[in-house]
Coordinates of C-alpha atoms in Angstrom, one line a residue:
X1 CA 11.0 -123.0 148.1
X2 CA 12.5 -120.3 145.5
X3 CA 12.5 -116.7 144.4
X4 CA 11.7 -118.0 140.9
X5 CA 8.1 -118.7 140.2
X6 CA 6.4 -119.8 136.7
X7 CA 3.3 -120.5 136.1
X8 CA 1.4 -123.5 134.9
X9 CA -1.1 -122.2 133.4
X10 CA -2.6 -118.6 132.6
X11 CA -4.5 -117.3 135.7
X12 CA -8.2 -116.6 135.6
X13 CA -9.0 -115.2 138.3
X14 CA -10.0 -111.3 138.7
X15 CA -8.1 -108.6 140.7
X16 CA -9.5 -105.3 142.1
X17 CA -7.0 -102.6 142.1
X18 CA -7.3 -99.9 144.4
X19 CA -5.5 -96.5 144.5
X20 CA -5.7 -92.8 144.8
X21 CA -2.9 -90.3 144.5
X22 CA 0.3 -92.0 145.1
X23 CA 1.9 -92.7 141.5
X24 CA 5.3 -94.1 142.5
X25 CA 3.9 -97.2 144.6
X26 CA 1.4 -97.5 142.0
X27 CA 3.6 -98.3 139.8
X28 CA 5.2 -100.7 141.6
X29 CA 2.2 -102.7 142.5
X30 CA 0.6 -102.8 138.9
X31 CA 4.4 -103.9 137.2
X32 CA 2.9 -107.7 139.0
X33 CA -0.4 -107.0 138.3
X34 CA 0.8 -106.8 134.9
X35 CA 3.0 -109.7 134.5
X36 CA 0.3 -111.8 136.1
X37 CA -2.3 -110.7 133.6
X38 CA -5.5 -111.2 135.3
X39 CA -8.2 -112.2 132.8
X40 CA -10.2 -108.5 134.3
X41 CA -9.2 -106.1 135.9
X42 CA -11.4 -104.1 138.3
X43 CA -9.8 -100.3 139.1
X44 CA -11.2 -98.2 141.8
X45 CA -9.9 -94.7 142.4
X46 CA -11.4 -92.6 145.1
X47 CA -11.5 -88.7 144.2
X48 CA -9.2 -86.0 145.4
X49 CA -10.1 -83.9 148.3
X50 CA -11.2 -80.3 147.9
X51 CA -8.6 -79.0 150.5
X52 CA -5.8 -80.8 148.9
X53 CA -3.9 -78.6 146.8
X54 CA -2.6 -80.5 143.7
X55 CA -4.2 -83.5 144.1
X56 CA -6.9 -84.0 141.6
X57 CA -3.5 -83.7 139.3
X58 CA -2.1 -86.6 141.2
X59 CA -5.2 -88.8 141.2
X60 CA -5.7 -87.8 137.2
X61 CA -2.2 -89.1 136.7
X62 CA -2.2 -92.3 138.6
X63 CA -5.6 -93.3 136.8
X64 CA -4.0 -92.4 133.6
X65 CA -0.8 -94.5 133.9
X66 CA -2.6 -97.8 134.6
X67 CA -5.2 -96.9 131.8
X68 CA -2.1 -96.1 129.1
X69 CA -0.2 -99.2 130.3
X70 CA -3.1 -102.4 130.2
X71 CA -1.1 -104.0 127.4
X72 CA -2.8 -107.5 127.7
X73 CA -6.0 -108.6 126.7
X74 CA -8.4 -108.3 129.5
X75 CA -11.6 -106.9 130.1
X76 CA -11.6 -104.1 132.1
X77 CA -13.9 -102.2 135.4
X78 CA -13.6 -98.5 136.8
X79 CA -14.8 -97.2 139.6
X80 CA -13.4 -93.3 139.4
X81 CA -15.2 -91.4 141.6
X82 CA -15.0 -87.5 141.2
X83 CA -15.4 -86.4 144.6
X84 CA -13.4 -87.7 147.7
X85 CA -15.4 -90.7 150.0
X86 CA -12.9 -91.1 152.3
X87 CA -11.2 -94.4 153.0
X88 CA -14.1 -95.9 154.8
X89 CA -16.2 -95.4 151.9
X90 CA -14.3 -95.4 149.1
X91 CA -12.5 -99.0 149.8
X92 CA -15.9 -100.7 151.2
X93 CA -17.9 -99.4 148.4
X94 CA -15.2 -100.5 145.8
X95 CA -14.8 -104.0 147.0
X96 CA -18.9 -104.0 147.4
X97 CA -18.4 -103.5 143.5
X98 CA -16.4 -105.9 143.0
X99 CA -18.3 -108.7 144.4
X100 CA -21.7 -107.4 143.1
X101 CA -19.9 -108.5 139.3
X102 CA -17.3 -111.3 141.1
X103 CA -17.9 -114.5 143.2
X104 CA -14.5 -114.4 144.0
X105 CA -11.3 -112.6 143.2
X106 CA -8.0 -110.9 144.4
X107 CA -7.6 -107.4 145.9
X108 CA -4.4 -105.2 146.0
X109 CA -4.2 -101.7 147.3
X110 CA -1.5 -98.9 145.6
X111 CA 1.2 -99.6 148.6
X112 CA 1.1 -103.6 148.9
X113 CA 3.3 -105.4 145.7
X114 CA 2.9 -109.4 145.8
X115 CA 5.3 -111.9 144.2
X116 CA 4.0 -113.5 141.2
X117 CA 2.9 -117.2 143.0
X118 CA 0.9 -114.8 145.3
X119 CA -2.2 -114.6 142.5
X120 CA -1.9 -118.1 142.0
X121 CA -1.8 -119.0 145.7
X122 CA -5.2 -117.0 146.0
X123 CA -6.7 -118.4 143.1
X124 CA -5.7 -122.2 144.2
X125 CA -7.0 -121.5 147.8
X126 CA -10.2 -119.9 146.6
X127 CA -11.2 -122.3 144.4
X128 CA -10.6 -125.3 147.3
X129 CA -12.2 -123.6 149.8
X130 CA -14.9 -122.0 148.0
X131 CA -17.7 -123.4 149.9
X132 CA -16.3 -123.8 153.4
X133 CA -17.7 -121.2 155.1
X134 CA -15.6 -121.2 158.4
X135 CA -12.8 -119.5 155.7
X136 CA -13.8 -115.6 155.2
X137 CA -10.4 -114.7 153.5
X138 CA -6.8 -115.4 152.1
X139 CA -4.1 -113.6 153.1
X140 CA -0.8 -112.7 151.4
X141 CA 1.4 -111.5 154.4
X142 CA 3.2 -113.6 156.7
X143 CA 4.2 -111.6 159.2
X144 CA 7.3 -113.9 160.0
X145 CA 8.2 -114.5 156.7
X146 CA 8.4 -118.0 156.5
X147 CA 7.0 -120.1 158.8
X148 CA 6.9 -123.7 157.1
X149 CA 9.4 -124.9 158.8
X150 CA 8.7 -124.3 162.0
X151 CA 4.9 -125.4 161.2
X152 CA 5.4 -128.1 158.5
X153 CA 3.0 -126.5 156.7
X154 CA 2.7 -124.6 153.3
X155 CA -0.5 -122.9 155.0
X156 CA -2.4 -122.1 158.3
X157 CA -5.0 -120.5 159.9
X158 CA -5.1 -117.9 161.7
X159 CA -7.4 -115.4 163.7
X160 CA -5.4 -112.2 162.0
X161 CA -6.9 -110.6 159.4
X162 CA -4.3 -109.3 157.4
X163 CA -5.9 -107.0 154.4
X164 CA -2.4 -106.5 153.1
X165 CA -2.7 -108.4 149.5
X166 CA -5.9 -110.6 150.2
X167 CA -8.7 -112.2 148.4
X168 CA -12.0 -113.8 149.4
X169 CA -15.4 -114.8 147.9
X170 CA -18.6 -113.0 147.8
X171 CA -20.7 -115.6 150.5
X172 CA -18.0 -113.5 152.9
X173 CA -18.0 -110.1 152.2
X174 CA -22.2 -110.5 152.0
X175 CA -21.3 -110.2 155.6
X176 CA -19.6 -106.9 156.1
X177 CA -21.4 -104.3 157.7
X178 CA -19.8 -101.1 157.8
X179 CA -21.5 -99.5 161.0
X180 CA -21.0 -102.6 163.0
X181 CA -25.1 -102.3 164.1
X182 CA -24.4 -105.7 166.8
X183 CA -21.6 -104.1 168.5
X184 CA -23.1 -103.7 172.0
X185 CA -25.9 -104.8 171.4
X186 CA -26.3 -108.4 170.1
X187 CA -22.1 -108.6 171.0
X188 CA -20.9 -107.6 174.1
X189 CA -17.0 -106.5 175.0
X190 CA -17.2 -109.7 177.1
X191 CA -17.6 -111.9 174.0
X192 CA -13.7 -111.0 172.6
X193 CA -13.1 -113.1 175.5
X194 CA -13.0 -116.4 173.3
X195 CA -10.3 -115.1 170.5
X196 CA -7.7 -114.5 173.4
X197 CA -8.1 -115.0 177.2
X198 CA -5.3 -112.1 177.7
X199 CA -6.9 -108.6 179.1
X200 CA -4.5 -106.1 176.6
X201 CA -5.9 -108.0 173.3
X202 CA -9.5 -107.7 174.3
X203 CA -9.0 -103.8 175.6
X204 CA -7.7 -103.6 172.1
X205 CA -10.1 -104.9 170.0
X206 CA -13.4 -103.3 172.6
X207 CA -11.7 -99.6 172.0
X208 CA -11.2 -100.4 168.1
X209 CA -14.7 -101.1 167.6
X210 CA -16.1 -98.1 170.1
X211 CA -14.0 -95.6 167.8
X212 CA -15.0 -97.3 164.5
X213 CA -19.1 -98.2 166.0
X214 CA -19.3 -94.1 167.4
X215 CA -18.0 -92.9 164.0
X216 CA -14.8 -91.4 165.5
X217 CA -12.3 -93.5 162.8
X218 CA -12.5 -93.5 159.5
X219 CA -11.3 -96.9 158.3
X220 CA -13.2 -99.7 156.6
X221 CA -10.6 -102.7 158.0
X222 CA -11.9 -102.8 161.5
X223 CA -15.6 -103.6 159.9
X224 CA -13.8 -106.2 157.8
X225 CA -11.8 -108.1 161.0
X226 CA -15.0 -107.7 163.4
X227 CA -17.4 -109.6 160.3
X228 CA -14.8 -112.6 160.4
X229 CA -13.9 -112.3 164.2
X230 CA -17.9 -112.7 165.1
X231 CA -18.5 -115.4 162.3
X232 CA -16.1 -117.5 163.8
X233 CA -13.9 -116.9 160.5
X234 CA -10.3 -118.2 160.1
X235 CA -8.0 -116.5 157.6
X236 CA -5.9 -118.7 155.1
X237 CA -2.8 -117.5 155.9
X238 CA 1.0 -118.9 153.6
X239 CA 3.8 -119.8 155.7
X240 CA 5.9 -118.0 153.7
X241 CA 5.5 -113.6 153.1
X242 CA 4.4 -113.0 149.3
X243 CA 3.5 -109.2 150.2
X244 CA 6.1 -106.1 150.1
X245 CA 4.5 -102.8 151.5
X246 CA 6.2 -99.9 150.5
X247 CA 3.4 -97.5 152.1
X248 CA 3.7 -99.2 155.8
X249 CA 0.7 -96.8 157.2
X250 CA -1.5 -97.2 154.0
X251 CA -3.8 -93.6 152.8
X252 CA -1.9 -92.6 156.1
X253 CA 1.5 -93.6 154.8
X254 CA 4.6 -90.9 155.9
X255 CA 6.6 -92.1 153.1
X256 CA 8.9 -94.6 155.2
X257 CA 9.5 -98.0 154.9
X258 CA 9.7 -100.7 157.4
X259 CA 12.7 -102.7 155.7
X260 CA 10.8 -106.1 157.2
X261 CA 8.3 -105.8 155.1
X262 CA 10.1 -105.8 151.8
X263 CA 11.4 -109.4 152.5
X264 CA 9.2 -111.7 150.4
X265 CA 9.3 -115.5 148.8
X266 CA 7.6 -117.0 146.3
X267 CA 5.9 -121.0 146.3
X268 CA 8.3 -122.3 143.2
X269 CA 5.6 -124.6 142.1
X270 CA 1.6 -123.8 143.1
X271 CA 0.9 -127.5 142.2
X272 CA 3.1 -128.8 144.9
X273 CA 1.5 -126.9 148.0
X274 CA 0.3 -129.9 150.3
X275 CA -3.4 -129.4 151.2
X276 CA -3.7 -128.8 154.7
X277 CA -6.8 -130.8 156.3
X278 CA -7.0 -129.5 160.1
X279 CA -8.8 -126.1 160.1
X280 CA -7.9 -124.6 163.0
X281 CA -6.5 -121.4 164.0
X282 CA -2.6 -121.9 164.7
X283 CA -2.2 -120.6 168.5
X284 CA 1.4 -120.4 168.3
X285 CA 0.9 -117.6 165.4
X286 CA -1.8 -115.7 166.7
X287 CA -0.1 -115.6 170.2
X288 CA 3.1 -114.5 168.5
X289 CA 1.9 -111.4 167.1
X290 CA -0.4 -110.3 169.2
X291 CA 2.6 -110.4 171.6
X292 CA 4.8 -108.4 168.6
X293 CA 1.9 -106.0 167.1
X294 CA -0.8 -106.2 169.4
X295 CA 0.3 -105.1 172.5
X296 CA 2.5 -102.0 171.1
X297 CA -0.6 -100.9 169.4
X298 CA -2.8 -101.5 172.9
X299 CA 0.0 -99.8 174.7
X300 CA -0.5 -96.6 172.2
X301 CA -3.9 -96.9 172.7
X302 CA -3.8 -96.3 176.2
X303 CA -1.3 -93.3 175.9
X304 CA -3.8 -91.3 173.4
X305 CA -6.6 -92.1 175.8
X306 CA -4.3 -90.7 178.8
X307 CA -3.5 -87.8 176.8
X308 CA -7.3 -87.0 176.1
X309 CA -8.3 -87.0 180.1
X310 CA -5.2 -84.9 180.7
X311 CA -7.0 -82.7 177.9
X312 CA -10.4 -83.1 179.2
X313 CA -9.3 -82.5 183.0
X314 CA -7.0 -79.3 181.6
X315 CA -10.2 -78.0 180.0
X316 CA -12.8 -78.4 183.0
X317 CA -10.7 -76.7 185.4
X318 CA -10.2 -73.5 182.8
X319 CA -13.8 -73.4 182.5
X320 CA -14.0 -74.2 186.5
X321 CA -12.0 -71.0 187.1
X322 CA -13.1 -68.8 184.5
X323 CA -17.1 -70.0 185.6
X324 CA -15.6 -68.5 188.9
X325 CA -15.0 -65.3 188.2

């Protein structure tokens, strides 16, 4: 292992670039983009919102910086929308572009910048495992950092989803179904059961997919993880981090960094990676951070819904008392 990374040979595998109004991480992201010089580029760019001051300046200017600075030869895509889809829309509809004209390829959002042997990690992995159907995706973060070690592995599988610096293949996202139309219907709460026997982690994932099935969040992730979750999918995952985010919280992002996340390695030779055989999902992973990010985000869960039936309860004893009157 090494922080220095060359390449063999060029790579030729396409990348879908997505941003909106944030020029500095932008720029940060596309600086590897460029020195990986994907054969085509794919840009999306949601539009600005109407009751955002300023911001169609800010989206106009991050569209024009990556447009003024392709200086390789490569053919490239836009997707520029003029009016604002939201992220639900905008990212799904982008990456459903993307594999319309792809049948496999790399995608990056504006806040998430890889290491160099990340694009040739993805490209390796989706050309080996382009017709084994039980892998939906290819992650780029390791949440650990590196794990070979204590795995003996250059790569796992996991049951995490990770959508920060990923790639995949078109039989996958064919999939994808943004409204979730099974959830409670054809799959039950009851069938989370068989990712983790633990009560927080299936509470977790049941009130993700209410909010995201009743239209109260607007996200297009939670579509993605509950399409490889209920096709039994695994997600490539390195044993070593090859993604920095410098947005932490996304088209949500405060402008703070978690300082874990900017701790990244790089595979010094793609080449070497040892093929691993056993497709399973590693337990000891999946338990790991479910324990670590799960189970804060399941306790947060539970203190908004306590908040909203102190709201509620508030609210029917004002109207209680003023109906009495």
């Amino acid at each position: 292992m090494s922080d220095k990374f060359t390449p063999s040979q060029p790579l030729n595998t396409a990348v879908l670039f997505l941003v909106f109004n944030r020029l500095d991480t932008t720029k940060q992201v596309f600086e590897e983009i460029k020195k990986a010089k994907p054969p085509r580029l794919y840009i999306a760019a949601d539009g600005p919102r109407a009751d955002k001051e300023v911001e169609a300046e800010k989206v106009t200017a991050v569209r024009d910086f990556i447009m003024q600075n392709i200086d390789w030869e490569c053919d490239v895509e836009t997707l520029f929308r003029d009016e604002n889809l939201s992220c639900k829309y905008a990212v799904s509809g982008a990456i459903d572009w993307f594999f319309d004209n792809e049948e496999m390829g790399i995608i990056l959002e504006d806040d998430v910048v890889p290491t160099q042997s990340f694009f040739w990690f993805c490209e390796k992995m989706l050309n080996m495992y382009k017709h084994d159907e039980r892998i939906m995706m290819i992650g780029g973060t390791n949440y650990y950092i590196d794990t070979r070690e204590k795995f003996q592995k250059d790569y796992f599988f996991s049951r995490h989803f990770g959508i920060w610096g990923w790639a995949s293949w078109r039989r996958a996202w064919s999939q994808y179904d943004i409204s979730m139309k099974s959830w409670r219907s054809d799959i039950q709460p009851e069938d989370i059961a068989f990712v983790s026997d633990e009560k927080y982690i299936q509470k977790y994932f049941e009130y993700n997919f209410d909010l995201v099935f009743h239209q109260k969040m607007d996200t297009w992730d939670v579509q993605w993880m509950y399409t490889c979750l209920f096709n039994y999918g695994l997600c490539l995952t390195p044993s070593i981090n090859m993604i920095s985010n410098v947005g932490v919280d996304g088209a949500h992002a405060s402008g703070k960094t978690d300082s874990h996340f900017l701790q990244t390695k790089n595979f010094k030779n793609i080449d070497d990676i040892k093929i691993n055989t056993l497709v399973y999902p590693e337990e000891a992973y999946d338990k790991a951070l479910h324990k670590e990010k799960t189970l804060k985000a399941y306790r947060i869960t539970q203190f908004r819904a306590f908040l909203q039936k102190v709201r509620l309860l508030n609210i029917a004893k004002f109207l209680k008392r003023l109906l009495s009157k």
